[in-house]
Short mmCIF file of N, CA and C in Angstrom, two decimals:
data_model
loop_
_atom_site.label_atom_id
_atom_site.label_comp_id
_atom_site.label_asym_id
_atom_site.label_seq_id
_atom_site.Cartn_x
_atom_site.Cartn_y
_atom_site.Cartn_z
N UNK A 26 35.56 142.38 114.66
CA UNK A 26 36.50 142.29 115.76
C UNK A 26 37.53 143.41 115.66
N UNK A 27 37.04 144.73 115.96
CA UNK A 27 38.19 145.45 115.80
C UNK A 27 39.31 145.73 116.74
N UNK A 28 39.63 144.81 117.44
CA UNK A 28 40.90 144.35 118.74
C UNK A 28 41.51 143.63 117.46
N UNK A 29 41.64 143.28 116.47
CA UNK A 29 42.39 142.65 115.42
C UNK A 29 43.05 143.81 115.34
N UNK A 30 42.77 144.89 115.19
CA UNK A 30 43.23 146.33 114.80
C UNK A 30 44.26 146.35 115.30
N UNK A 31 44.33 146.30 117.15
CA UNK A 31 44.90 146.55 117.73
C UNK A 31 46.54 145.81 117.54
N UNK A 32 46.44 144.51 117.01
CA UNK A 32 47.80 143.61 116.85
C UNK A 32 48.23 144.13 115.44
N UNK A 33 47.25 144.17 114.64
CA UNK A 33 47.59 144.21 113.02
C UNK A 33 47.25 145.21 112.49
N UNK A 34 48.40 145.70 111.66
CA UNK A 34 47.56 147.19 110.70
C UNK A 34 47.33 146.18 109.22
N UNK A 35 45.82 146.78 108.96
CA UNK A 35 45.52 146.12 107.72
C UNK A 35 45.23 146.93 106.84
N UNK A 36 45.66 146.59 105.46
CA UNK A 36 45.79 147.25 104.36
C UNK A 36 44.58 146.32 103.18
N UNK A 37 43.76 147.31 102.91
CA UNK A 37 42.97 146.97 101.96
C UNK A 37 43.30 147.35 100.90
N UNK A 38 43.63 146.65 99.80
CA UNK A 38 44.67 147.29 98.88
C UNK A 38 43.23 146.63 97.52
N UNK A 39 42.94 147.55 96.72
CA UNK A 39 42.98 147.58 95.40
C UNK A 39 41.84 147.97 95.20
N UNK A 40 40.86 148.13 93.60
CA UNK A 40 39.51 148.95 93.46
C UNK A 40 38.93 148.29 94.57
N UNK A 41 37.38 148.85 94.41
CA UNK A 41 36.09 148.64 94.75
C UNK A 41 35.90 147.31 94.06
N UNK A 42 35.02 146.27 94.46
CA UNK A 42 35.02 145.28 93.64
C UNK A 42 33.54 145.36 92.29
N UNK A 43 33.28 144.20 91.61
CA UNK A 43 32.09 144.43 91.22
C UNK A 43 30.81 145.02 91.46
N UNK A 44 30.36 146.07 90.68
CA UNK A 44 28.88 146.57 91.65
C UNK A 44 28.89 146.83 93.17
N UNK A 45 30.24 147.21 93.82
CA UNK A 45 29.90 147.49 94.82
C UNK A 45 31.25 148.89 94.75
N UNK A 46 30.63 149.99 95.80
CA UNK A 46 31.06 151.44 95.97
C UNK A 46 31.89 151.41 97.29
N UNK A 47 32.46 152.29 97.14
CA UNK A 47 33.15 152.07 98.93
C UNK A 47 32.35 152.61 99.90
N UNK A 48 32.06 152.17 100.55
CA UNK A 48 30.82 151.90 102.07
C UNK A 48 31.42 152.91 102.42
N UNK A 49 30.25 153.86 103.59
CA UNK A 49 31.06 154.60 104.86
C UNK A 49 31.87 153.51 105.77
N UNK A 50 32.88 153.75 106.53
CA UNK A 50 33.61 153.41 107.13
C UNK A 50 32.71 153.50 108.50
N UNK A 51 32.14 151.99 109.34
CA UNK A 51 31.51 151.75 110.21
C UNK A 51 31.84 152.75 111.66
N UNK A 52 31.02 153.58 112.61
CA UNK A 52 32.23 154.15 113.58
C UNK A 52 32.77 153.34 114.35
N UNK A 53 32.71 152.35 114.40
CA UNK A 53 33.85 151.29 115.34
C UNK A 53 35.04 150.91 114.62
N UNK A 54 34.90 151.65 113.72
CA UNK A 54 36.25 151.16 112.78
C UNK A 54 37.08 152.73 112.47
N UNK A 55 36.44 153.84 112.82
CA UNK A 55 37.02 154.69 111.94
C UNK A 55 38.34 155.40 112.95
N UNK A 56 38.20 155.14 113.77
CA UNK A 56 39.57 155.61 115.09
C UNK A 56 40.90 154.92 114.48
N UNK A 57 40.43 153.37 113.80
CA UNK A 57 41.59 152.78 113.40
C UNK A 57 42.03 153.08 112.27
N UNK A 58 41.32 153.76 111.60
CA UNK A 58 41.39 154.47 110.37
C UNK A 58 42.12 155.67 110.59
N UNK A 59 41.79 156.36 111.23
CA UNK A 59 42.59 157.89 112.11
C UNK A 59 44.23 157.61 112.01
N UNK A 60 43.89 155.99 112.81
CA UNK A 60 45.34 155.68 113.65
C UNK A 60 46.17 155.05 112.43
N UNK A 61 45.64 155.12 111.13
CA UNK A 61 46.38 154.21 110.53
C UNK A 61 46.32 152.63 110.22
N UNK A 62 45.82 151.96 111.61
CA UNK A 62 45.52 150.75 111.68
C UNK A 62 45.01 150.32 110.63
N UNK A 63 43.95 150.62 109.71
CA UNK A 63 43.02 149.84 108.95
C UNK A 63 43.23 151.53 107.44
N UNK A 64 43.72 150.59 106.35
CA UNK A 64 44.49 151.64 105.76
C UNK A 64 43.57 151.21 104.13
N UNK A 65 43.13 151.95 103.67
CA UNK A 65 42.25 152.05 101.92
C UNK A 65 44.01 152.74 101.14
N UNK A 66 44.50 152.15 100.39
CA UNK A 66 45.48 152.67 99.42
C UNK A 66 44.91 152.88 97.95
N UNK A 67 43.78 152.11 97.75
CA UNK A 67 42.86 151.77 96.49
C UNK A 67 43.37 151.12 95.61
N UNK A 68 43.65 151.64 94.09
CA UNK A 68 44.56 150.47 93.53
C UNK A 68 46.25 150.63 93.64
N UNK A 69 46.53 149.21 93.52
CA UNK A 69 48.09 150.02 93.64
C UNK A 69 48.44 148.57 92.21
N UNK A 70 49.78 148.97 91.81
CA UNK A 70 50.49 148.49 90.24
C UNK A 70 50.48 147.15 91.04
N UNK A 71 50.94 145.86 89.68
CA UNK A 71 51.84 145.04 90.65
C UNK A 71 53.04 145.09 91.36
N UNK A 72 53.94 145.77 90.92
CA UNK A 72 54.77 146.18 92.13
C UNK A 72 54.83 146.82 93.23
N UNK A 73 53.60 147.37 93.50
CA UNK A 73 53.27 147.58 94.96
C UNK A 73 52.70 146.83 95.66
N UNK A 74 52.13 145.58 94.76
CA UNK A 74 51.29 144.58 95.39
C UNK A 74 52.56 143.58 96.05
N UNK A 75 52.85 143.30 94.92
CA UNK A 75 53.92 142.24 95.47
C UNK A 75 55.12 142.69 96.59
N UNK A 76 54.96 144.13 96.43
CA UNK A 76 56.13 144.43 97.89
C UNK A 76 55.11 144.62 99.50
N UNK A 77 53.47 144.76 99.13
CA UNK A 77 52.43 144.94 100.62
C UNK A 77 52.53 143.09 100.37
N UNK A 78 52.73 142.45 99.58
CA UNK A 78 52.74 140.80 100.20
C UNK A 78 53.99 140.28 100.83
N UNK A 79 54.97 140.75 100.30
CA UNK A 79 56.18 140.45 100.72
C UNK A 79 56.38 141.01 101.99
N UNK A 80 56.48 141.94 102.48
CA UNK A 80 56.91 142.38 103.63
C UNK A 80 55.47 142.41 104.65
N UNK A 81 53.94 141.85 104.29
CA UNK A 81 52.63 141.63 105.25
C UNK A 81 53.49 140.12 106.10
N UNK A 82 52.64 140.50 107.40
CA UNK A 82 53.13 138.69 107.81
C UNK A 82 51.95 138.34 107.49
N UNK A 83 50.50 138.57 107.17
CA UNK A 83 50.13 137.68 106.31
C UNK A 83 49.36 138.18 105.26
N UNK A 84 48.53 137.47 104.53
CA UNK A 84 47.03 138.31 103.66
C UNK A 84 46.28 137.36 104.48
N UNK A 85 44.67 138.16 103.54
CA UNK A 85 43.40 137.54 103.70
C UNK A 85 42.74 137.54 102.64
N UNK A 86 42.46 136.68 102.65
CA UNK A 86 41.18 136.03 101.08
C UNK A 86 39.97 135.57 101.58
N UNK A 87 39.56 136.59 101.90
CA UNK A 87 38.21 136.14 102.15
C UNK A 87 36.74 136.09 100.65
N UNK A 88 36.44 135.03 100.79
CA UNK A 88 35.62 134.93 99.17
C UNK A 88 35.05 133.87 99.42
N UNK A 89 33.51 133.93 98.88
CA UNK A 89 32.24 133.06 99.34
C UNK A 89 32.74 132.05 97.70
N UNK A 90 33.13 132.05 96.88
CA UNK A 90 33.43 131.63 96.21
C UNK A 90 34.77 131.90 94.63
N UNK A 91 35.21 131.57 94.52
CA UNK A 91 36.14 131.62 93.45
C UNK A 91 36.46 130.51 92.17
N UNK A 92 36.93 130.85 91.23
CA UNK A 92 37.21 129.94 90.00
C UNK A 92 38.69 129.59 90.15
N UNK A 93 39.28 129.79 90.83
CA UNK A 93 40.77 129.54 91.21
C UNK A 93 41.62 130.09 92.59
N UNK A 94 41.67 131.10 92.47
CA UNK A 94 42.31 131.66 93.50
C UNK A 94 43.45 132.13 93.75
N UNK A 95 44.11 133.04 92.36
CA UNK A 95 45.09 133.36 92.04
C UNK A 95 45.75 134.23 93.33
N UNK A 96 44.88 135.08 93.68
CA UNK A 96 45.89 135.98 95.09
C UNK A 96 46.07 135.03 95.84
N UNK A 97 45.93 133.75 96.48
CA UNK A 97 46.42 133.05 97.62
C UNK A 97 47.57 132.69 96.83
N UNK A 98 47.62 132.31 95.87
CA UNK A 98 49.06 132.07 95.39
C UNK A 98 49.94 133.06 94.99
N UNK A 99 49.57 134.10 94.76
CA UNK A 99 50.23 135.52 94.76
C UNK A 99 51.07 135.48 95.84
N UNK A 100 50.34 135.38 97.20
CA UNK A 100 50.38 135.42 98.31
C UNK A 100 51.51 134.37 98.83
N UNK A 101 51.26 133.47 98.51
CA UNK A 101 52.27 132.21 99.09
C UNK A 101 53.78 132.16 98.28
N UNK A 102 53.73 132.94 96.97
CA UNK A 102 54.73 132.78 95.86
C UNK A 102 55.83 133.50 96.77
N UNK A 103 55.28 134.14 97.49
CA UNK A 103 56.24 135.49 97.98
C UNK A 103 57.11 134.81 99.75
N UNK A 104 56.14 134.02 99.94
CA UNK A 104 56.37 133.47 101.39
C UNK A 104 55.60 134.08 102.45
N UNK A 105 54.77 134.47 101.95
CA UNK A 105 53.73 135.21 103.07
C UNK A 105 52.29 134.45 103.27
N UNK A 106 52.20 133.80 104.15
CA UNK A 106 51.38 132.84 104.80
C UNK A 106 49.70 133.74 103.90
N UNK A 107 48.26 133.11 104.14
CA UNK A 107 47.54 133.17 103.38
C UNK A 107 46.45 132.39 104.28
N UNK A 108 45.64 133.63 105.03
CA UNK A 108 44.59 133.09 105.58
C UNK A 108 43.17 132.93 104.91
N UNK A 109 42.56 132.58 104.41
CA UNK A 109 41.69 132.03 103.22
C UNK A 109 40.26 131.32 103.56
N UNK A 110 39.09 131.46 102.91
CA UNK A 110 38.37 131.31 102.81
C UNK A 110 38.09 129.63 102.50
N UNK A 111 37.78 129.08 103.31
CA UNK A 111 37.63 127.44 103.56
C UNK A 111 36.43 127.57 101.83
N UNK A 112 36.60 127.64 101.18
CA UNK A 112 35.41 127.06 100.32
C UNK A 112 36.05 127.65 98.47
N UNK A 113 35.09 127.10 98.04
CA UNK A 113 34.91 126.23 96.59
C UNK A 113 36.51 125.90 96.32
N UNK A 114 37.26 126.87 95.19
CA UNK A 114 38.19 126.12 94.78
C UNK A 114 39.72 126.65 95.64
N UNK A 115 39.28 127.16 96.71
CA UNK A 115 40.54 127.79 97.81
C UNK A 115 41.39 126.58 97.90
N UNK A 116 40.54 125.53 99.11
CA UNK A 116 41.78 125.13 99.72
C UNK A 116 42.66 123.92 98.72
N UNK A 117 42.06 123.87 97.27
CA UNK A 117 42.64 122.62 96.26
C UNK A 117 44.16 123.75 95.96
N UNK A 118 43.79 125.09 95.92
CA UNK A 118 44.90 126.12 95.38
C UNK A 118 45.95 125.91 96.76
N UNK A 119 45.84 126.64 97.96
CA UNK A 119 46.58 127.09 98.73
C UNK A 119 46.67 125.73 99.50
N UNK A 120 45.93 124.34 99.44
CA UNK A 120 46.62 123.43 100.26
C UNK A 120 47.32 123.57 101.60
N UNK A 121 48.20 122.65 102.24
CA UNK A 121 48.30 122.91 103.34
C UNK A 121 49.20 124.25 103.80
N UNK A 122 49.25 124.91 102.84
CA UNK A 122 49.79 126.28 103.12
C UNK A 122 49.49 127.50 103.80
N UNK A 123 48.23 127.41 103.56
CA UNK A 123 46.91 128.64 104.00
C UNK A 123 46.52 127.78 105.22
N UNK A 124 45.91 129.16 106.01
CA UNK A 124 44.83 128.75 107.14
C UNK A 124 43.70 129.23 106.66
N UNK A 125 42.83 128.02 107.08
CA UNK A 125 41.81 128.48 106.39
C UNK A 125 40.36 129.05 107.06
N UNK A 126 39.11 129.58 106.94
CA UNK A 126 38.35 129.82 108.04
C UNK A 126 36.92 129.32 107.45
N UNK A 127 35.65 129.32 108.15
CA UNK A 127 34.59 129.65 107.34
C UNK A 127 34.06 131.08 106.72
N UNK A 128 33.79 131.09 105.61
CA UNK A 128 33.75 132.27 104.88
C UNK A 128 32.22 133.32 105.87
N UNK A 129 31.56 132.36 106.33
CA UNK A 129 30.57 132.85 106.79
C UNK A 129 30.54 132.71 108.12
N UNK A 130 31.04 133.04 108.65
CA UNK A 130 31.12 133.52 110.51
C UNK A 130 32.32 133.92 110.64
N UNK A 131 32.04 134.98 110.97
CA UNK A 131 33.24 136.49 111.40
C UNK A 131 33.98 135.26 112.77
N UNK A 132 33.99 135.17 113.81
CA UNK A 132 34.57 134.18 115.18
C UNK A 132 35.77 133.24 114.31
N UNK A 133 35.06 132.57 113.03
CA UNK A 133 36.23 131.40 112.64
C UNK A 133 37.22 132.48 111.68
N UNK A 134 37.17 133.38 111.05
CA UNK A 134 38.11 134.33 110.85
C UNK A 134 38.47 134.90 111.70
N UNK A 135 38.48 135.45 112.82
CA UNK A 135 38.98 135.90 114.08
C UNK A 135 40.20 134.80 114.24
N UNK A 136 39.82 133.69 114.80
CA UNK A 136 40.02 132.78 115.44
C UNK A 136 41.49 132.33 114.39
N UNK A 137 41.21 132.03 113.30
CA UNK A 137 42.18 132.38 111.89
C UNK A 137 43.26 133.04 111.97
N UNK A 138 42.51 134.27 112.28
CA UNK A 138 43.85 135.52 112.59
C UNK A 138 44.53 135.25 114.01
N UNK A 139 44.14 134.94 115.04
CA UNK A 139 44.87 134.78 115.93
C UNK A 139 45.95 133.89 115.99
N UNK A 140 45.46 132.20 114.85
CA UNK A 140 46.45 131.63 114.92
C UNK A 140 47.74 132.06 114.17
N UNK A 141 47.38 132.17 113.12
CA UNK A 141 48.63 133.15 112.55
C UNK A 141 49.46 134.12 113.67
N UNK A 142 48.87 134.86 114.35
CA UNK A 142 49.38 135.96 115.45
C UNK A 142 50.42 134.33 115.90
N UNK A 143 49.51 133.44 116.62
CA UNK A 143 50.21 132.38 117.98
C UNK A 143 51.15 131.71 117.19
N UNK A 144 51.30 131.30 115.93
CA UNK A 144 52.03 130.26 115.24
C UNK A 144 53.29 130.91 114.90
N UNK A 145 52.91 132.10 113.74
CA UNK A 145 54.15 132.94 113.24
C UNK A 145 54.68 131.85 112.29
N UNK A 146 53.69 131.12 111.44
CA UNK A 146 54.47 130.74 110.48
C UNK A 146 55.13 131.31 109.37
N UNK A 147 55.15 132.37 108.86
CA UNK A 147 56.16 133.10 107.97
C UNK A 147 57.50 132.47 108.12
N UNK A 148 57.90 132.04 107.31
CA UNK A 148 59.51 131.16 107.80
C UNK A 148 59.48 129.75 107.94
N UNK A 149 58.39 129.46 109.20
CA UNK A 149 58.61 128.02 109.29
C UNK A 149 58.77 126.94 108.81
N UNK A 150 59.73 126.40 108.56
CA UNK A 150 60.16 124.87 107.75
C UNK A 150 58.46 124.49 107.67
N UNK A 151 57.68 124.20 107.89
CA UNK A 151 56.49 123.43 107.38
C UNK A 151 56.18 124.68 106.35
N UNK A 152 56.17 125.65 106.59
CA UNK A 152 54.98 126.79 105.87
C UNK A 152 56.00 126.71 104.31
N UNK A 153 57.62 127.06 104.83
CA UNK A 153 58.03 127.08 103.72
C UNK A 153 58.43 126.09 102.58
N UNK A 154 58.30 124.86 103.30
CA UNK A 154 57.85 123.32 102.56
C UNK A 154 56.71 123.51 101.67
N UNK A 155 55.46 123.49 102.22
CA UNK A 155 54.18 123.81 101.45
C UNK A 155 53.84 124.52 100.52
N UNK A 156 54.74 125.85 100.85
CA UNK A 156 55.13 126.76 99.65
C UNK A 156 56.06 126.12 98.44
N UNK A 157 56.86 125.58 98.76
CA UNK A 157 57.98 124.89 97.83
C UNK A 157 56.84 123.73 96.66
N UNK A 158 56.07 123.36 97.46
CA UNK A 158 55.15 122.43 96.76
C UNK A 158 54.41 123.22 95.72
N UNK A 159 53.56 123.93 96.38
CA UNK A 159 52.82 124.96 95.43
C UNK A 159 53.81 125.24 94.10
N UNK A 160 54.53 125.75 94.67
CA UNK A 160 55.51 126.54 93.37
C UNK A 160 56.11 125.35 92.21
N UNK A 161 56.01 123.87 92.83
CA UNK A 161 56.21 123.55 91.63
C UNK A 161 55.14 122.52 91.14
N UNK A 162 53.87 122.65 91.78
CA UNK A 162 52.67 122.07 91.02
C UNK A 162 52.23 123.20 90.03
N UNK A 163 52.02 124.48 90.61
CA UNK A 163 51.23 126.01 89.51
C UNK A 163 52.97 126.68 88.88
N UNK A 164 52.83 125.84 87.94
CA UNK A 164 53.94 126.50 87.00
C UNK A 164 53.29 126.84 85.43
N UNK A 165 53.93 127.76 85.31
CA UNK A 165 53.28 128.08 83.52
C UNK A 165 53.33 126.41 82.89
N UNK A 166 54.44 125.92 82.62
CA UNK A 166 55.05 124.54 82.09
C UNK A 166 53.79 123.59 82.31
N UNK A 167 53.48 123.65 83.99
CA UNK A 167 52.35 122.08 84.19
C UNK A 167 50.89 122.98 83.61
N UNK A 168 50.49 124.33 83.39
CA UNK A 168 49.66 124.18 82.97
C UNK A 168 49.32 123.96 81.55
N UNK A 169 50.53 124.81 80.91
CA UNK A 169 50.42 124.27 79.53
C UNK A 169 50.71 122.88 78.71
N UNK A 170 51.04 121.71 80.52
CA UNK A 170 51.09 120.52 79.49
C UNK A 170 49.70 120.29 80.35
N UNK A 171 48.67 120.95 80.51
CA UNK A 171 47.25 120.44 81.06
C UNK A 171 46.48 120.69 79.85
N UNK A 172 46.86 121.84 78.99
CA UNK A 172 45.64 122.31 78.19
C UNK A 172 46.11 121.69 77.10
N UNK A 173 46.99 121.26 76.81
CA UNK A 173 46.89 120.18 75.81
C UNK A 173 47.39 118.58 76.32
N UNK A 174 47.37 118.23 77.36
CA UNK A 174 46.83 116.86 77.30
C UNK A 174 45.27 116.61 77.12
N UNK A 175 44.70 117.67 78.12
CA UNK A 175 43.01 117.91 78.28
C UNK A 175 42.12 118.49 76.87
N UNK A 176 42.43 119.56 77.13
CA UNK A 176 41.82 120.88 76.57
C UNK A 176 41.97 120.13 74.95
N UNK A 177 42.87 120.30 74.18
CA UNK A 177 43.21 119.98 72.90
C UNK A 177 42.48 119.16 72.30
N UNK A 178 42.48 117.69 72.57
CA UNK A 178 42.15 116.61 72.38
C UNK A 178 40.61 117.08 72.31
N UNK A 179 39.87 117.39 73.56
CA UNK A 179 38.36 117.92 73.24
C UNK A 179 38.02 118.46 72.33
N UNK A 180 39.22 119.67 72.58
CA UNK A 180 38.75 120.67 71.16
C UNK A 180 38.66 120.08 69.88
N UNK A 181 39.80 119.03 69.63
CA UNK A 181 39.83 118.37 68.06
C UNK A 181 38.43 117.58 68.00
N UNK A 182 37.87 116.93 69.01
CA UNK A 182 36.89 116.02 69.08
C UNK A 182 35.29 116.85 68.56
N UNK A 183 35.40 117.77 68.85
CA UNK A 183 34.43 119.08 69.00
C UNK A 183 34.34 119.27 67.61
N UNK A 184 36.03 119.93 67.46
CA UNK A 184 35.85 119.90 65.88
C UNK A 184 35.76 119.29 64.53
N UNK A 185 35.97 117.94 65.15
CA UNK A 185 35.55 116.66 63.78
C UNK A 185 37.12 116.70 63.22
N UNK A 186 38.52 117.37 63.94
CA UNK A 186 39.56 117.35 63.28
C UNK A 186 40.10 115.72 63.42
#
């Protein structure tokens, strides 16, 4: 959908991922590329990350699967809404914070992005509620009293301690 272009400049920010090279740039996409619209920075530090989240009105996480889903919370830590990939361990992370889409049909990510465009939750008492939640379920503190209420106890069991 490159009329997304047209509302939003998007920034693809960081390497190439696993086993994969950077593609030619499709020609229906590369005018927006010209224009700026659709922008490759490649990697950038965390402090460039956290200032393209802070000042984006939103991200995207798009991922057929994940073991957690640390950038949606990257993402939300900052107050910047988090449109996300409806599947495996996304929406237990970003909860009612994120919008979420199917990972596999381009229309329900469209459709994703527009609501974000129509809603403009960045700010909104609900968005920034949900955020408030997040921030104090994923704390260093609750996970380290997880790996040893959980984790520990196994391990001693494992080890015959």
């Amino acid at each position: 959908f490159p009329e997304v272009l047209e509302t939003w400049r998007v920034v693809v920010a960081g390497k190439a991922g696993w086993l994969q090279e950077r593609e030619a740039i499709p020609p229906v996409l590369q005018d927006a590329v010209r224009r700026k619209r659709l922008v490759f920075p490649g990697f950038v530090t965390d402090f460039q990350k956290y200032k393209l989240l802070r000042f984006a009105d939103a991200s995207l996480y798009p991922s057929f699967f994940e073991g957690f889903g640390l950038p949606v919370l990257e993402s939300l830590s900052v107050g910047t809404p988090c449109v996300a990939s409806f599947s495996s361990s996304i929406p237990e992370v970003g909860g009612e914070a994120c919008v979420y889409f199917d990972p596999f049909s381009a229309e329900s990510l469209y459709l994703a992005l527009r609501h974000v465009e129509r809603v403009g939750l960045k700010g909104s008492p609900a968005f920034v509620a949900a955020c408030a939640t997040l921030r104090q379920r994923f704390t260093w503190e609750n996970m380290l009293t997880q790996i040893l209420v959980r984790l520990v106890p196994e391990l001693r069991r494992h080890a015959g301690v």
